[in-house]
mmCIF file of C-alpha atoms and ligand atoms in Angstrom:
data_model
loop_
_atom_site.group_PDB
_atom_site.id
_atom_site.type_symbol
_atom_site.label_atom_id
_atom_site.label_comp_id
_atom_site.label_asym_id
_atom_site.label_seq_id
_atom_site.Cartn_x
_atom_site.Cartn_y
_atom_site.Cartn_z
ATOM 1 C CA MET A 30 11.977 -10.367 11.356
ATOM 2 C CA ARG A 31 9.853 -8.385 8.881
ATOM 3 C CA LYS A 32 10.321 -4.622 8.930
ATOM 4 C CA LYS A 33 7.069 -2.748 9.585
ATOM 5 C CA VAL A 34 5.855 -0.674 6.657
ATOM 6 C CA ILE A 35 3.635 2.360 7.237
ATOM 7 C CA ALA A 36 2.320 3.913 4.042
ATOM 8 C CA GLY A 37 0.243 7.026 3.607
ATOM 9 C CA ASN A 38 -2.112 7.116 0.620
ATOM 10 C CA TRP A 39 -2.945 10.745 -0.042
ATOM 11 C CA LYS A 40 -5.388 9.904 -2.831
ATOM 12 C CA MET A 41 -6.526 13.018 -4.757
ATOM 13 C CA ASN A 42 -5.414 15.529 -2.133
ATOM 14 C CA MET A 43 -2.539 17.959 -1.595
ATOM 15 C CA LEU A 44 -1.062 20.523 -3.988
ATOM 16 C CA PRO A 45 2.721 20.839 -4.472
ATOM 17 C CA GLY A 46 3.000 23.580 -1.822
ATOM 18 C CA ASP A 47 1.074 21.420 0.699
ATOM 19 C CA THR A 48 3.396 18.526 -0.098
ATOM 20 C CA ILE A 49 6.556 20.523 0.509
ATOM 21 C CA ASN A 50 5.193 21.944 3.786
ATOM 22 C CA PHE A 51 4.054 18.534 4.955
ATOM 23 C CA ILE A 52 7.411 16.862 4.295
ATOM 24 C CA GLU A 53 9.433 19.712 5.809
ATOM 25 C CA GLN A 54 7.423 19.415 9.041
ATOM 26 C CA PHE A 55 7.014 15.636 9.064
ATOM 27 C CA ALA A 56 10.485 14.350 8.102
ATOM 28 C CA PRO A 57 12.348 15.582 11.217
ATOM 29 C CA LEU A 58 9.639 14.033 13.434
ATOM 30 C CA VAL A 59 10.203 10.487 12.159
ATOM 31 C CA LYS A 60 13.908 10.591 11.416
ATOM 32 C CA ASP A 61 14.720 8.017 14.091
ATOM 33 C CA THR A 62 12.000 5.512 13.324
ATOM 34 C CA GLU A 63 13.039 1.925 12.679
ATOM 35 C CA HIS A 64 10.015 1.406 10.409
ATOM 36 C CA GLU A 65 9.747 1.940 6.679
ATOM 37 C CA VAL A 66 7.635 5.039 6.103
ATOM 38 C CA ILE A 67 6.198 5.726 2.655
ATOM 39 C CA LEU A 68 4.236 8.664 1.239
ATOM 40 C CA CYS A 69 2.127 7.758 -1.818
ATOM 41 C CA VAL A 70 1.448 11.151 -3.347
ATOM 42 C CA PRO A 71 -0.503 12.287 -6.435
ATOM 43 C CA TYR A 72 1.455 12.352 -9.718
ATOM 44 C CA THR A 73 1.592 16.147 -9.707
ATOM 45 C CA ASP A 74 3.351 16.144 -6.328
ATOM 46 C CA ILE A 75 5.958 13.533 -7.153
ATOM 47 C CA PHE A 76 8.620 15.897 -8.451
ATOM 48 C CA TYR A 77 8.324 18.169 -5.394
ATOM 49 C CA ALA A 78 8.159 15.277 -2.951
ATOM 50 C CA TRP A 79 11.223 13.655 -4.552
ATOM 51 C CA HIS A 80 13.325 16.770 -3.995
ATOM 52 C CA THR A 81 11.962 17.592 -0.564
ATOM 53 C CA LEU A 82 12.489 13.996 0.625
ATOM 54 C CA GLU A 83 16.157 14.026 -0.351
ATOM 55 C CA GLY A 84 18.325 13.175 2.644
ATOM 56 C CA THR A 85 15.370 11.882 4.714
ATOM 57 C CA ASN A 86 14.515 8.277 5.632
ATOM 58 C CA ILE A 87 11.022 8.525 4.037
ATOM 59 C CA HIS A 88 10.287 6.621 0.828
ATOM 60 C CA LEU A 89 8.348 7.953 -2.122
ATOM 61 C CA GLY A 90 5.339 6.129 -3.529
ATOM 62 C CA ALA A 91 2.769 6.668 -6.279
ATOM 63 C CA GLN A 92 -0.848 5.558 -6.447
ATOM 64 C CA ASN A 93 -1.129 4.062 -9.927
ATOM 65 C CA MET A 94 0.737 3.372 -13.191
ATOM 66 C CA HIS A 95 0.180 1.686 -16.564
ATOM 67 C CA TRP A 96 1.118 -1.932 -17.164
ATOM 68 C CA GLU A 97 2.675 -1.332 -20.556
ATOM 69 C CA GLU A 98 6.236 -0.136 -20.914
ATOM 70 C CA LYS A 99 5.395 2.809 -23.188
ATOM 71 C CA GLY A 100 3.296 3.758 -26.214
ATOM 72 C CA ALA A 101 0.021 5.344 -27.291
ATOM 73 C CA TYR A 102 -1.792 5.451 -23.937
ATOM 74 C CA THR A 103 -2.944 9.046 -23.642
ATOM 75 C CA GLY A 104 -2.895 10.334 -20.106
ATOM 76 C CA GLU A 105 -1.050 7.368 -18.633
ATOM 77 C CA ILE A 106 2.181 7.146 -16.638
ATOM 78 C CA SER A 107 4.709 4.304 -16.913
ATOM 79 C CA ALA A 108 6.770 2.550 -14.262
ATOM 80 C CA GLU A 109 9.946 3.855 -15.846
ATOM 81 C CA MET A 110 8.672 7.470 -15.637
ATOM 82 C CA LEU A 111 7.968 6.984 -11.940
ATOM 83 C CA LYS A 112 11.351 5.364 -11.387
ATOM 84 C CA SER A 113 13.056 8.371 -12.998
ATOM 85 C CA MET A 114 11.545 10.559 -10.275
ATOM 86 C CA GLY A 115 12.630 8.541 -7.281
ATOM 87 C CA VAL A 116 9.468 6.481 -6.843
ATOM 88 C CA GLU A 117 10.132 3.253 -4.935
ATOM 89 C CA TYR A 118 6.600 1.944 -4.290
ATOM 90 C CA VAL A 119 3.319 2.013 -6.244
ATOM 91 C CA ILE A 120 -0.143 1.098 -4.961
ATOM 92 C CA ILE A 121 -1.958 -1.277 -7.313
ATOM 93 C CA GLY A 122 -5.458 -2.747 -7.133
ATOM 94 C CA HIS A 123 -6.793 -0.207 -4.646
ATOM 95 C CA SER A 124 -10.531 -0.771 -4.211
ATOM 96 C CA GLU A 125 -11.254 2.760 -5.473
ATOM 97 C CA ARG A 126 -9.462 1.912 -8.713
ATOM 98 C CA ARG A 127 -11.135 -1.500 -8.910
ATOM 99 C CA GLU A 128 -14.550 0.137 -8.391
ATOM 100 C CA TYR A 129 -14.332 3.377 -10.427
ATOM 101 C CA TYR A 130 -11.757 2.479 -13.108
ATOM 102 C CA ALA A 131 -12.457 -1.225 -13.636
ATOM 103 C CA GLU A 132 -9.010 -2.289 -12.485
ATOM 104 C CA THR A 133 -8.941 -6.083 -12.305
ATOM 105 C CA SER A 134 -6.626 -8.590 -10.672
ATOM 106 C CA ALA A 135 -5.295 -9.425 -14.166
ATOM 107 C CA HIS A 136 -4.288 -5.755 -14.501
ATOM 108 C CA CYS A 137 -2.615 -5.977 -11.098
ATOM 109 C CA ALA A 138 -0.562 -8.991 -12.214
ATOM 110 C CA ALA A 139 0.607 -7.114 -15.353
ATOM 111 C CA LYS A 140 1.332 -3.973 -13.335
ATOM 112 C CA ALA A 141 3.275 -5.884 -10.674
ATOM 113 C CA LYS A 142 5.412 -7.548 -13.331
ATOM 114 C CA ARG A 143 6.168 -4.166 -14.910
ATOM 115 C CA LEU A 144 6.957 -2.570 -11.541
ATOM 116 C CA PHE A 145 9.406 -5.299 -10.591
ATOM 117 C CA ALA A 146 11.091 -4.878 -13.969
ATOM 118 C CA ALA A 147 11.559 -1.185 -13.112
ATOM 119 C CA ASP A 148 12.810 -2.080 -9.629
ATOM 120 C CA ILE A 149 9.756 -0.585 -7.906
ATOM 121 C CA THR A 150 7.868 -2.432 -5.142
ATOM 122 C CA PRO A 151 4.131 -2.877 -5.664
ATOM 123 C CA ILE A 152 1.728 -2.434 -2.761
ATOM 124 C CA LEU A 153 -1.066 -4.774 -3.840
ATOM 125 C CA CYS A 154 -4.484 -4.087 -2.299
ATOM 126 C CA VAL A 155 -7.103 -6.783 -1.794
ATOM 127 C CA GLY A 156 -10.336 -6.846 0.174
ATOM 128 C CA GLU A 157 -14.002 -7.714 0.167
ATOM 129 C CA THR A 158 -17.132 -5.541 -0.031
ATOM 130 C CA GLU A 159 -19.578 -5.267 2.841
ATOM 131 C CA ALA A 160 -22.060 -7.552 1.055
ATOM 132 C CA GLU A 161 -19.333 -10.175 0.529
ATOM 133 C CA TYR A 162 -18.307 -9.856 4.186
ATOM 134 C CA ASP A 163 -21.930 -10.304 5.342
ATOM 135 C CA ALA A 164 -22.311 -13.323 3.057
ATOM 136 C CA GLY A 165 -19.223 -14.974 4.600
ATOM 137 C CA LYS A 166 -17.298 -14.745 1.330
ATOM 138 C CA THR A 167 -14.232 -12.872 2.603
ATOM 139 C CA ALA A 168 -11.812 -15.808 2.370
ATOM 140 C CA GLU A 169 -12.974 -16.750 -1.112
ATOM 141 C CA VAL A 170 -12.778 -13.157 -2.447
ATOM 142 C CA VAL A 171 -9.397 -12.378 -0.878
ATOM 143 C CA SER A 172 -7.723 -15.633 -1.887
ATOM 144 C CA THR A 173 -9.008 -15.324 -5.464
ATOM 145 C CA GLU A 174 -7.755 -11.723 -5.716
ATOM 146 C CA ILE A 175 -4.329 -12.797 -4.432
ATOM 147 C CA LYS A 176 -4.114 -15.786 -6.749
ATOM 148 C CA GLU A 177 -5.079 -13.766 -9.848
ATOM 149 C CA SER A 178 -2.943 -10.735 -8.950
ATOM 150 C CA LEU A 179 0.184 -12.818 -8.422
ATOM 151 C CA GLU A 180 -0.179 -14.710 -11.730
ATOM 152 C CA GLY A 181 3.215 -14.926 -13.432
ATOM 153 C CA LEU A 182 5.228 -13.520 -10.488
ATOM 154 C CA THR A 183 8.251 -15.439 -9.212
ATOM 155 C CA SER A 184 8.696 -16.367 -5.555
ATOM 156 C CA ASP A 185 11.584 -13.914 -5.381
ATOM 157 C CA GLU A 186 9.278 -11.100 -6.556
ATOM 158 C CA VAL A 187 6.448 -12.091 -4.231
ATOM 159 C CA SER A 188 8.798 -12.196 -1.255
ATOM 160 C CA ARG A 189 9.594 -8.498 -1.903
ATOM 161 C CA LEU A 190 5.917 -7.513 -2.342
ATOM 162 C CA VAL A 191 3.741 -5.595 0.100
ATOM 163 C CA ILE A 192 0.128 -6.752 0.242
ATOM 164 C CA ALA A 193 -2.508 -4.544 1.879
ATOM 165 C CA TYR A 194 -5.627 -6.274 3.151
ATOM 166 C CA GLU A 195 -8.276 -3.576 3.102
ATOM 167 C CA PRO A 196 -11.923 -4.510 3.723
ATOM 168 C CA ILE A 197 -13.742 -2.105 1.401
ATOM 169 C CA TRP A 198 -16.405 -1.371 4.008
ATOM 170 C CA ALA A 199 -13.687 -0.023 6.307
ATOM 171 C CA ILE A 200 -12.083 2.406 3.852
ATOM 172 C CA GLY A 201 -12.821 6.022 4.666
ATOM 173 C CA THR A 202 -15.838 5.024 6.758
ATOM 174 C CA GLY A 203 -14.423 5.212 10.286
ATOM 175 C CA LYS A 204 -15.703 1.626 10.676
ATOM 176 C CA SER A 205 -12.406 -0.245 11.030
ATOM 177 C CA ALA A 206 -12.290 -4.034 11.117
ATOM 178 C CA ASP A 207 -11.982 -5.456 14.615
ATOM 179 C CA VAL A 208 -8.511 -6.681 15.396
ATOM 180 C CA GLU A 209 -9.410 -10.408 15.288
ATOM 181 C CA THR A 210 -10.919 -10.024 11.811
ATOM 182 C CA ALA A 211 -7.927 -8.031 10.566
ATOM 183 C CA GLU A 212 -5.437 -10.606 11.879
ATOM 184 C CA LYS A 213 -7.496 -13.527 10.557
ATOM 185 C CA CYS A 214 -7.581 -11.993 7.063
ATOM 186 C CA CYS A 215 -3.905 -11.051 7.030
ATOM 187 C CA LYS A 216 -3.093 -14.622 8.094
ATOM 188 C CA LEU A 217 -5.290 -15.863 5.265
ATOM 189 C CA VAL A 218 -3.279 -13.681 2.854
ATOM 190 C CA ARG A 219 -0.071 -15.269 4.141
ATOM 191 C CA GLU A 220 -1.499 -18.775 3.896
ATOM 192 C CA THR A 221 -2.658 -18.125 0.347
ATOM 193 C CA VAL A 222 0.857 -17.003 -0.603
ATOM 194 C CA LYS A 223 2.244 -20.130 1.070
ATOM 195 C CA SER A 224 -0.117 -22.389 -0.882
ATOM 196 C CA LEU A 225 0.858 -20.685 -4.160
ATOM 197 C CA TYR A 226 4.609 -20.504 -3.448
ATOM 198 C CA ASP A 227 6.323 -21.824 -0.305
ATOM 199 C CA GLU A 228 6.836 -21.144 3.362
ATOM 200 C CA ALA A 229 9.880 -18.885 2.896
ATOM 201 C CA THR A 230 8.006 -16.627 0.464
ATOM 202 C CA ALA A 231 4.983 -16.437 2.778
ATOM 203 C CA GLU A 232 7.221 -15.578 5.740
ATOM 204 C CA ALA A 233 8.959 -12.816 3.774
ATOM 205 C CA VAL A 234 5.966 -11.039 2.224
ATOM 206 C CA ARG A 235 4.849 -8.025 4.216
ATOM 207 C CA ILE A 236 1.122 -7.656 4.867
ATOM 208 C CA GLN A 237 -0.560 -4.409 5.866
ATOM 209 C CA TYR A 238 -3.993 -3.805 7.283
ATOM 210 C CA GLY A 239 -5.829 -0.789 5.846
ATOM 211 C CA GLY A 240 -9.217 0.794 6.447
ATOM 212 C CA SER A 241 -9.865 3.590 8.935
ATOM 213 C CA VAL A 242 -6.533 3.129 10.711
ATOM 214 C CA LYS A 243 -6.199 5.951 13.250
ATOM 215 C CA PRO A 244 -3.790 6.856 16.051
ATOM 216 C CA ASN A 245 -6.251 5.332 18.563
ATOM 217 C CA ASN A 246 -6.458 1.893 16.949
ATOM 218 C CA ILE A 247 -3.128 1.263 15.188
ATOM 219 C CA LYS A 248 -1.385 -0.238 18.236
ATOM 220 C CA GLU A 249 -3.661 -3.254 18.447
ATOM 221 C CA TYR A 250 -3.290 -4.043 14.760
ATOM 222 C CA MET A 251 0.486 -3.737 14.904
ATOM 223 C CA ALA A 252 0.647 -6.182 17.822
ATOM 224 C CA CYS A 253 -0.752 -8.952 15.579
ATOM 225 C CA GLU A 254 1.560 -11.648 14.314
ATOM 226 C CA ASP A 255 0.616 -11.399 10.647
ATOM 227 C CA ILE A 256 0.163 -7.617 10.359
ATOM 228 C CA ASP A 257 3.379 -5.947 9.278
ATOM 229 C CA GLY A 258 2.170 -2.409 8.804
ATOM 230 C CA ALA A 259 -0.695 -0.212 7.701
ATOM 231 C CA LEU A 260 -1.965 1.544 4.599
ATOM 232 C CA ILE A 261 -3.475 4.816 5.748
ATOM 233 C CA GLY A 262 -5.685 7.233 3.863
ATOM 234 C CA GLY A 263 -7.364 10.043 5.780
ATOM 235 C CA ALA A 264 -5.104 9.995 8.837
ATOM 236 C CA SER A 265 -1.976 10.368 6.648
ATOM 237 C CA LEU A 266 -3.014 13.834 5.456
ATOM 238 C CA LYS A 267 -2.139 15.598 8.704
ATOM 239 C CA VAL A 268 1.430 15.782 9.999
ATOM 240 C CA ASP A 269 0.388 15.209 13.636
ATOM 241 C CA SER A 270 -1.764 12.164 13.042
ATOM 242 C CA PHE A 271 0.655 10.523 10.603
ATOM 243 C CA LYS A 272 3.514 11.036 13.073
ATOM 244 C CA GLU A 273 1.384 9.540 15.863
ATOM 245 C CA LEU A 274 0.693 6.524 13.642
ATOM 246 C CA VAL A 275 4.396 5.995 13.024
ATOM 247 C CA ASP A 276 5.216 6.444 16.716
ATOM 248 C CA ALA A 277 2.471 4.075 17.879
ATOM 249 C CA THR A 278 3.795 1.277 15.693
ATOM 250 C CA LYS A 279 5.959 -1.117 17.668
HETATM 251 P P1 PGA B 301 -8.635 5.318 5.090
HETATM 252 O O1 PGA B 301 -8.145 4.814 3.645
HETATM 253 O O2 PGA B 301 -7.463 5.182 6.026
HETATM 254 O O3 PGA B 301 -9.043 6.741 4.890
HETATM 255 O O4 PGA B 301 -9.773 4.429 5.483
HETATM 256 C C1 PGA B 301 -7.369 3.666 3.520
HETATM 257 C C2 PGA B 301 -7.028 3.398 2.089
HETATM 258 O O5 PGA B 301 -7.825 3.732 1.185
HETATM 259 O O6 PGA B 301 -5.961 2.860 1.769
#
């Protein structure tokens, strides 16, 4: 049985004081959940989140890192630096990074390798644009992204991975994918992993749906066989809505 994984992606929001307040209010509300709850905070909040999360059941995540171990990469942050501050998960390949910062699936593969070496779990995002969806290219785009992003990873690594299927047209738009589409695409992700590795790896990998997940629609996604959690942007920024999302997950 795969454990459900609910991750909040705060993107470029929240100052350290907001982070501390959020965690102090939120942590007691989800202390009994059986799900894995993750907060992916901005770099500047990591130190504060790490300390405030101490003794809670919430996991700390970051939103990006560099694929190299160390060196002359001005402005960058390494996996080891994140690990030294209690980070357990890092989002890679988010569509905003693919679109605005030219992150490719080859970068994702290098980042994933580096994260596993630092004992951090990658949350790999894949998903198609609206034009690709309209052109019926979803399966092709998603399976290619998976294949290229997993290049060089072992089955043991992939079985520990979290993959977030996020149709780009659903991110931050309020236009979430209907439940049949979300399940079909998450199943496709699992089948792609199976074709690249084996059944056991595909059964172990956890697959999230992301894109305008809200308290009023999360239940139906979580009832799907191949959806093991959600990656949540906007609705993770408020204590009440993020708590409702965790509670509604069965
Ligand atoms: P959203 O963002 O929930 O605001 O649509 C999801 C994401 O970017 O991961």
